[in-house]
CSV table of C-alpha atoms in Angstrom, one decimal:
chain,number,residue,atom,x,y,z
A,15,UNK,CA,17.4,-4.0,-29.7
A,16,UNK,CA,14.9,-3.1,-26.9
A,17,UNK,CA,13.3,-6.3,-26.7
A,18,UNK,CA,17.0,-7.9,-26.6
A,19,UNK,CA,17.5,-5.3,-23.8
A,20,UNK,CA,14.1,-6.2,-21.9
A,21,UNK,CA,14.9,-9.9,-22.5
A,22,UNK,CA,18.9,-9.4,-20.8
A,23,UNK,CA,17.2,-7.3,-17.5
A,24,UNK,CA,14.5,-10.2,-17.3
A,25,UNK,CA,17.3,-12.9,-16.9
A,26,UNK,CA,18.9,-10.8,-14.6
A,27,UNK,CA,16.3,-10.4,-12.5
A,28,UNK,CA,15.3,-13.8,-12.5
A,29,UNK,CA,18.9,-15.1,-12.2
A,30,UNK,CA,18.6,-12.6,-8.8
A,31,UNK,CA,15.4,-13.9,-7.7
A,32,UNK,CA,16.7,-17.8,-8.1
A,33,UNK,CA,19.6,-17.2,-5.8
A,34,UNK,CA,18.2,-15.0,-3.5
A,35,UNK,CA,15.7,-17.9,-3.0
A,36,UNK,CA,18.5,-20.5,-2.8
A,37,UNK,CA,20.4,-18.7,-0.5
A,38,UNK,CA,17.2,-18.7,1.9
A,39,UNK,CA,17.3,-21.9,1.4
A,40,UNK,CA,20.4,-22.2,3.5
A,41,UNK,CA,20.4,-20.5,5.7
A,42,UNK,CA,16.9,-22.6,6.8
A,43,UNK,CA,18.9,-25.9,6.7
A,44,UNK,CA,22.2,-24.2,8.6
A,45,UNK,CA,19.7,-23.3,11.2
A,46,UNK,CA,18.5,-26.7,11.5
A,47,UNK,CA,21.4,-27.6,13.6
A,48,UNK,CA,23.7,-26.5,16.4
A,49,UNK,CA,26.3,-26.6,14.0
A,50,UNK,CA,25.1,-24.4,11.2
A,51,UNK,CA,23.5,-21.9,13.7
A,52,UNK,CA,26.8,-21.7,15.1
A,53,UNK,CA,28.2,-20.8,11.7
A,54,UNK,CA,25.6,-18.5,11.0
A,55,UNK,CA,26.8,-16.6,14.2
A,56,UNK,CA,30.2,-16.7,13.3
A,57,UNK,CA,29.1,-15.0,9.5
A,58,UNK,CA,26.7,-12.9,11.2
A,59,UNK,CA,29.7,-11.2,13.6
A,60,UNK,CA,32.0,-11.3,10.9
A,61,UNK,CA,29.8,-8.9,8.7
A,62,UNK,CA,28.7,-7.1,11.8
A,63,UNK,CA,32.4,-6.0,12.3
A,64,UNK,CA,33.2,-5.1,8.5
A,65,UNK,CA,35.9,-7.5,8.4
A,66,UNK,CA,37.2,-8.9,5.1
A,67,UNK,CA,35.2,-11.8,3.4
A,68,UNK,CA,38.1,-13.6,2.0
A,69,UNK,CA,39.3,-13.7,5.8
A,70,UNK,CA,35.8,-15.8,6.4
A,71,UNK,CA,36.2,-18.1,3.2
A,72,UNK,CA,39.3,-18.5,4.4
A,73,UNK,CA,38.1,-19.3,7.4
A,74,UNK,CA,35.7,-21.4,6.3
A,75,UNK,CA,38.0,-23.0,4.1
A,76,UNK,CA,40.7,-23.9,7.0
A,77,UNK,CA,37.4,-25.5,8.6
A,78,UNK,CA,36.6,-27.7,5.7
A,79,UNK,CA,40.0,-29.0,5.3
A,80,UNK,CA,40.2,-29.8,9.3
A,81,UNK,CA,36.9,-31.8,9.2
A,82,UNK,CA,38.3,-33.6,5.8
A,83,UNK,CA,41.4,-34.0,7.8
A,84,UNK,CA,39.6,-35.9,10.5
A,85,UNK,CA,37.6,-37.5,8.7
A,86,UNK,CA,40.8,-39.0,7.1
A,87,UNK,CA,42.3,-39.9,9.6
A,88,UNK,CA,39.5,-41.1,11.1
A,89,UNK,CA,39.2,-43.8,7.8
A,90,UNK,CA,43.0,-44.1,8.2
A,91,UNK,CA,42.2,-45.3,12.1
A,92,UNK,CA,39.4,-47.4,11.2
A,93,UNK,CA,41.0,-49.2,8.4
A,94,UNK,CA,43.8,-50.3,10.6
A,95,UNK,CA,41.6,-51.2,13.4
A,96,UNK,CA,39.4,-53.7,10.9
A,97,UNK,CA,42.8,-54.9,9.9
A,98,UNK,CA,44.1,-55.9,13.4
A,99,UNK,CA,40.4,-57.3,14.5
A,100,UNK,CA,40.5,-59.3,10.9
A,101,UNK,CA,44.5,-60.6,12.4
A,102,UNK,CA,42.8,-61.7,15.8
A,103,UNK,CA,39.3,-63.3,14.4
A,104,UNK,CA,41.7,-65.2,12.3
A,105,UNK,CA,44.1,-66.2,15.0
A,106,UNK,CA,41.9,-67.0,17.7
A,107,UNK,CA,39.6,-69.2,15.8
A,108,UNK,CA,42.7,-70.9,14.0
A,109,UNK,CA,43.8,-71.2,18.1
A,110,UNK,CA,40.0,-72.8,19.0
A,111,UNK,CA,40.3,-75.0,16.0
A,112,UNK,CA,44.2,-75.8,17.0
A,113,UNK,CA,42.6,-76.7,20.8
A,114,UNK,CA,39.5,-78.5,19.3
A,115,UNK,CA,42.3,-81.0,17.3
A,116,UNK,CA,44.7,-80.9,20.5
A,117,UNK,CA,41.4,-82.5,22.6
A,118,UNK,CA,40.1,-84.6,19.9
A,119,UNK,CA,43.3,-86.6,19.2
A,120,UNK,CA,44.0,-86.2,22.9
A,121,UNK,CA,40.4,-88.3,23.4
A,122,UNK,CA,41.4,-90.6,21.4
A,123,UNK,CA,44.4,-91.6,22.2
A,124,UNK,CA,43.2,-92.4,25.8
A,125,UNK,CA,40.4,-94.1,24.4
A,126,UNK,CA,42.0,-95.8,21.3
A,127,UNK,CA,45.4,-96.8,23.1
A,128,UNK,CA,45.7,-95.8,26.3
A,129,UNK,CA,42.2,-97.0,28.2
A,130,UNK,CA,42.6,-100.5,26.0
A,131,UNK,CA,46.0,-101.0,27.1
A,132,UNK,CA,45.5,-100.1,31.3
A,133,UNK,CA,42.7,-102.4,30.8
A,134,UNK,CA,44.6,-105.0,29.4
A,135,UNK,CA,47.0,-105.3,32.1
A,136,UNK,CA,44.4,-104.8,34.8
A,137,UNK,CA,43.1,-108.3,33.1
A,138,UNK,CA,46.4,-109.9,32.8
A,139,UNK,CA,47.5,-109.2,36.4
A,140,UNK,CA,45.0,-110.6,37.9
A,141,UNK,CA,45.6,-113.8,35.5
A,142,UNK,CA,48.2,-113.8,36.9
A,143,UNK,CA,47.1,-113.3,40.9
A,144,UNK,CA,44.8,-115.9,39.9
A,145,UNK,CA,47.4,-118.0,38.8
A,146,UNK,CA,49.5,-117.3,42.4
A,147,UNK,CA,45.9,-118.1,44.1
A,148,UNK,CA,45.7,-121.3,42.6
A,149,UNK,CA,49.6,-121.8,43.3
A,150,UNK,CA,49.0,-121.6,47.1
A,151,UNK,CA,46.2,-123.1,47.1
A,152,UNK,CA,48.4,-126.2,45.1
A,153,UNK,CA,51.3,-125.7,47.7
A,154,UNK,CA,49.0,-125.7,51.0
A,155,UNK,CA,47.3,-128.5,49.7
A,156,UNK,CA,50.5,-130.8,48.8
A,157,UNK,CA,51.4,-129.7,52.7
A,158,UNK,CA,48.1,-131.0,54.3
A,159,UNK,CA,48.3,-134.4,52.1
A,160,UNK,CA,52.4,-134.8,52.8
A,161,UNK,CA,51.3,-134.4,56.3
A,162,UNK,CA,49.0,-137.3,56.2
A,163,UNK,CA,50.9,-139.7,54.4
A,164,UNK,CA,53.2,-139.0,57.1
A,165,UNK,CA,50.9,-139.4,59.8
A,166,UNK,CA,49.4,-142.7,57.9
A,167,UNK,CA,53.6,-143.7,57.7
A,168,UNK,CA,54.0,-143.1,61.2
A,169,UNK,CA,50.9,-145.3,62.0
A,170,UNK,CA,51.8,-148.2,59.7
A,171,UNK,CA,55.5,-148.0,61.2
A,172,UNK,CA,54.4,-147.9,64.8
A,173,UNK,CA,51.3,-151.1,64.0
A,174,UNK,CA,54.3,-153.0,62.1
A,175,UNK,CA,57.0,-152.2,65.2
A,176,UNK,CA,54.1,-153.3,67.5
A,177,UNK,CA,54.1,-156.2,65.6
A,178,UNK,CA,57.6,-157.2,65.4
A,179,UNK,CA,57.3,-156.5,69.3
A,180,UNK,CA,54.7,-159.0,69.4
A,181,UNK,CA,56.5,-162.1,66.9
A,182,UNK,CA,59.7,-161.2,69.2
A,183,UNK,CA,57.0,-162.1,72.6
A,184,UNK,CA,56.0,-164.8,70.8
A,185,UNK,CA,59.3,-166.7,70.1
A,186,UNK,CA,60.8,-165.5,73.9
A,187,UNK,CA,57.2,-167.6,74.9
A,188,UNK,CA,57.8,-170.5,72.2
A,189,UNK,CA,61.3,-170.9,73.2
A,190,UNK,CA,60.4,-171.7,76.6
A,191,UNK,CA,57.8,-174.5,76.1
A,192,UNK,CA,59.8,-177.6,76.6
A,193,UNK,CA,57.3,-179.6,78.8
A,194,UNK,CA,54.4,-176.7,78.5
A,195,UNK,CA,51.2,-176.4,80.4
A,196,UNK,CA,48.1,-175.5,79.3
A,197,UNK,CA,48.7,-172.5,81.3
A,198,UNK,CA,51.7,-171.6,78.7
A,199,UNK,CA,50.1,-173.1,75.3
A,200,UNK,CA,46.9,-170.6,75.8
A,201,UNK,CA,49.7,-167.8,76.3
A,202,UNK,CA,51.4,-168.7,73.0
A,203,UNK,CA,48.3,-168.9,71.4
A,204,UNK,CA,47.0,-165.5,72.9
A,205,UNK,CA,50.0,-163.9,71.3
A,206,UNK,CA,49.5,-165.4,68.2
A,207,UNK,CA,46.1,-163.7,68.1
A,208,UNK,CA,48.1,-160.4,69.6
A,209,UNK,CA,49.9,-160.3,66.0
A,210,UNK,CA,47.0,-160.7,63.8
A,211,UNK,CA,45.4,-157.8,65.6
A,212,UNK,CA,48.8,-155.8,65.3
A,213,UNK,CA,48.8,-156.5,61.3
A,214,UNK,CA,45.2,-156.7,60.5
A,215,UNK,CA,45.2,-154.4,58.2
A,216,UNK,CA,47.7,-155.5,56.2
A,217,UNK,CA,46.6,-157.9,53.8
A,218,UNK,CA,50.1,-160.0,52.4
A,219,UNK,CA,50.9,-161.0,56.1
A,220,UNK,CA,47.1,-161.8,57.3
A,221,UNK,CA,47.3,-165.3,55.5
A,222,UNK,CA,51.0,-166.4,57.1
A,223,UNK,CA,49.7,-165.4,60.6
A,224,UNK,CA,46.5,-167.1,60.1
A,225,UNK,CA,48.5,-170.1,59.6
A,226,UNK,CA,50.1,-170.1,62.3
A,227,UNK,CA,47.5,-169.4,64.6
A,228,UNK,CA,45.8,-172.4,62.7
A,229,UNK,CA,49.2,-175.0,63.1
A,230,UNK,CA,49.9,-173.3,66.9
A,231,UNK,CA,46.0,-174.5,67.9
A,232,UNK,CA,46.2,-177.6,67.3
A,233,UNK,CA,49.1,-178.7,68.7
A,234,UNK,CA,50.2,-179.7,72.2
A,235,UNK,CA,53.7,-178.4,71.3
A,236,UNK,CA,55.6,-181.5,72.5
A,237,UNK,CA,57.2,-182.6,69.6
A,238,UNK,CA,59.5,-180.2,68.4
A,239,UNK,CA,59.5,-180.0,64.6
A,240,UNK,CA,56.4,-178.7,64.9
A,241,UNK,CA,57.9,-175.7,67.0
A,242,UNK,CA,60.9,-175.0,64.8
A,243,UNK,CA,58.3,-174.8,62.2
A,244,UNK,CA,56.8,-172.6,64.0
A,245,UNK,CA,59.9,-170.5,65.0
A,246,UNK,CA,60.8,-170.4,61.6
A,247,UNK,CA,57.8,-169.5,60.2
A,248,UNK,CA,57.8,-166.4,62.7
A,249,UNK,CA,61.0,-165.2,62.5
A,250,UNK,CA,60.1,-165.2,58.6
A,251,UNK,CA,57.3,-163.3,59.4
A,252,UNK,CA,59.0,-161.2,61.6
A,253,UNK,CA,62.0,-160.7,58.6
A,254,UNK,CA,58.9,-159.8,56.8
A,255,UNK,CA,57.2,-156.9,59.2
A,256,UNK,CA,61.2,-155.6,59.2
A,257,UNK,CA,61.2,-155.4,55.2
A,258,UNK,CA,57.9,-153.9,55.3
A,259,UNK,CA,58.9,-151.1,57.9
A,260,UNK,CA,62.2,-150.9,55.6
A,261,UNK,CA,60.2,-150.3,52.1
A,262,UNK,CA,57.9,-147.8,53.6
A,263,UNK,CA,60.6,-146.1,55.4
A,264,UNK,CA,61.9,-145.8,52.4
A,265,UNK,CA,59.2,-144.7,50.1
A,266,UNK,CA,57.8,-142.5,53.0
A,267,UNK,CA,61.9,-140.5,52.2
A,268,UNK,CA,60.9,-140.9,48.3
A,269,UNK,CA,57.9,-139.6,49.0
A,270,UNK,CA,59.2,-136.4,51.6
A,271,UNK,CA,62.0,-136.2,48.8
A,272,UNK,CA,59.7,-136.0,45.7
A,273,UNK,CA,57.6,-133.5,47.9
A,274,UNK,CA,60.1,-130.6,48.6
A,275,UNK,CA,60.8,-130.7,45.0
A,276,UNK,CA,57.6,-129.7,44.6
A,277,UNK,CA,57.2,-127.3,46.9
A,278,UNK,CA,60.7,-125.7,45.4
A,279,UNK,CA,59.0,-126.4,42.1
A,280,UNK,CA,55.8,-124.3,43.1
A,281,UNK,CA,57.8,-122.2,45.0
A,282,UNK,CA,59.6,-121.0,41.8
A,283,UNK,CA,56.5,-120.9,40.0
A,284,UNK,CA,55.2,-118.6,42.3
A,285,UNK,CA,58.5,-116.4,42.2
A,286,UNK,CA,58.0,-116.4,38.6
A,287,UNK,CA,54.1,-115.8,38.5
A,288,UNK,CA,55.3,-112.5,40.9
A,289,UNK,CA,58.1,-111.2,38.4
A,290,UNK,CA,55.2,-111.6,36.2
A,291,UNK,CA,53.3,-109.2,38.4
A,292,UNK,CA,56.5,-106.9,39.1
A,293,UNK,CA,56.9,-105.9,35.1
A,294,UNK,CA,53.5,-105.9,34.0
A,295,UNK,CA,53.5,-103.2,37.0
A,296,UNK,CA,56.2,-101.3,35.3
A,297,UNK,CA,54.1,-100.9,32.1
A,298,UNK,CA,50.8,-100.3,34.4
A,299,UNK,CA,52.5,-97.6,36.1
A,300,UNK,CA,53.9,-96.2,33.1
A,301,UNK,CA,50.5,-96.1,31.3
A,302,UNK,CA,48.6,-94.6,34.2
A,303,UNK,CA,51.3,-91.4,34.1
A,304,UNK,CA,50.9,-91.3,30.1
A,305,UNK,CA,46.8,-91.6,31.3
A,306,UNK,CA,47.6,-88.7,33.8
A,307,UNK,CA,49.4,-86.4,31.4
A,308,UNK,CA,47.5,-86.7,28.2
A,309,UNK,CA,44.4,-86.0,30.6
A,310,UNK,CA,46.3,-82.9,32.1
A,311,UNK,CA,47.3,-81.6,28.4
A,312,UNK,CA,43.1,-82.1,27.3
A,313,UNK,CA,41.9,-80.9,30.1
A,314,UNK,CA,44.8,-77.8,29.6
A,315,UNK,CA,43.7,-77.3,25.9
A,316,UNK,CA,39.9,-77.5,26.2
A,317,UNK,CA,40.5,-74.8,29.1
A,318,UNK,CA,42.3,-72.8,26.2
A,319,UNK,CA,39.9,-73.3,23.7
A,320,UNK,CA,37.1,-71.7,25.8
A,321,UNK,CA,39.7,-69.5,26.9
A,322,UNK,CA,40.4,-68.4,23.0
A,323,UNK,CA,36.6,-68.6,22.4
A,324,UNK,CA,35.6,-66.0,25.5
A,325,UNK,CA,38.5,-63.9,23.7
A,326,UNK,CA,37.6,-64.2,20.4
A,327,UNK,CA,33.6,-63.2,21.8
A,328,UNK,CA,35.1,-60.3,23.6
A,329,UNK,CA,37.2,-59.2,20.4
A,330,UNK,CA,34.0,-59.7,18.3
A,331,UNK,CA,31.8,-57.2,21.1
A,332,UNK,CA,34.7,-55.2,21.0
A,333,UNK,CA,34.9,-54.4,17.5
A,334,UNK,CA,31.4,-53.9,17.0
A,335,UNK,CA,31.3,-50.8,19.9
A,336,UNK,CA,34.1,-49.7,17.8
A,337,UNK,CA,32.1,-49.7,14.3
A,338,UNK,CA,29.6,-48.1,16.1
A,339,UNK,CA,31.7,-45.1,17.6
A,340,UNK,CA,33.3,-44.8,14.3
A,341,UNK,CA,29.9,-44.9,11.7
A,342,UNK,CA,28.6,-42.1,14.7
A,343,UNK,CA,31.5,-40.3,13.8
A,344,UNK,CA,32.0,-40.1,10.7
A,345,UNK,CA,28.1,-39.8,9.9
A,346,UNK,CA,29.0,-36.4,12.0
A,347,UNK,CA,32.2,-35.3,10.2
A,348,UNK,CA,30.0,-36.1,7.0
A,349,UNK,CA,27.0,-34.1,8.2
A,350,UNK,CA,29.4,-31.3,9.9
A,351,UNK,CA,31.1,-31.1,6.1
A,352,UNK,CA,28.2,-30.9,4.2
A,353,UNK,CA,27.1,-27.9,6.5
A,354,UNK,CA,30.8,-26.1,6.6
A,355,UNK,CA,30.0,-26.4,3.1
A,356,UNK,CA,27.2,-24.8,2.7
A,357,UNK,CA,28.2,-22.0,5.3
A,358,UNK,CA,31.0,-21.2,2.7
A,359,UNK,CA,28.1,-21.4,-0.4
A,360,UNK,CA,26.0,-18.4,1.6
A,361,UNK,CA,29.3,-16.5,3.1
A,362,UNK,CA,30.8,-16.7,-1.0
A,363,UNK,CA,27.2,-15.5,-2.6
A,364,UNK,CA,25.7,-13.3,-0.2
A,365,UNK,CA,25.1,-9.9,0.9
A,366,UNK,CA,26.0,-10.4,5.2
A,367,UNK,CA,24.4,-7.4,5.7
A,368,UNK,CA,21.1,-9.3,4.3
A,369,UNK,CA,21.2,-12.0,6.6
A,370,UNK,CA,19.2,-12.5,9.4
A,371,UNK,CA,19.9,-15.1,12.0
């Protein structure tokens, strides 16, 4: 029995010593922080004032409860902020993706549809304008050719009229040759040569006047039969000249009519070319307006993409800062909670009179 009693006393003494050493260690740990030192001062003041221990325990427990509630609120708020952040990130990423798709699709439409369409329309207008230029060139050339032909006609008619007048002169001279003198014969022969000069470019009539000149050059015009033959030949020649004038006048009228019809045709073609240009220009204007609209939309969506990217970056940076604040606050609350729990252990196990702060 005595042995057992001694063993019990030794165990109680050892337990007390262990508890004392544990209490000293907790007190030392509390002194290492400002918050722990403040709690120890609170414990010391309460001990010096002789207040009830339970009152101090209740105060520390209430402090612990407040810290736990603040820590829970911190966790809740941060979780809410995290959910908001994740939602914002998903939204910004979706906005960025939508903007990129819009930019790419719009650029694809511009590159593969509208730009080629505009080029085709521009080329078409250039081709029609070239046709118009060729049309006006043909128009001007036709007018120039017609003017030259008309000048040739007037020159030829003038020649033929002169020849007709010369024939009339020759006939008048021939009618006066009853007993012709050598001078009269010479004048008549010169008149025939003048006719030859007037119609020298008329190959069909040239042999006829040549024959008359040959015949007249060998006559003394005393034979009325020969004179009659010459008169008949001159009248026939004059009629041929008149027929030629009439034929050329008719041909000139036909040529002028065909020329005017040709000019009208060219004008109609030119007007049709212009109508085609007008229609293509309407299409080109609409295409350019569509290009401007899509280019403006593409630029706006590209600006949107940059804005969303900047907002996403700002949100990530802000959340990172808030995460640092949360982590620091959580660590601080956790540290203060641990210190408060240590202080509660001290209060619950210590004789406040022996505490030295």
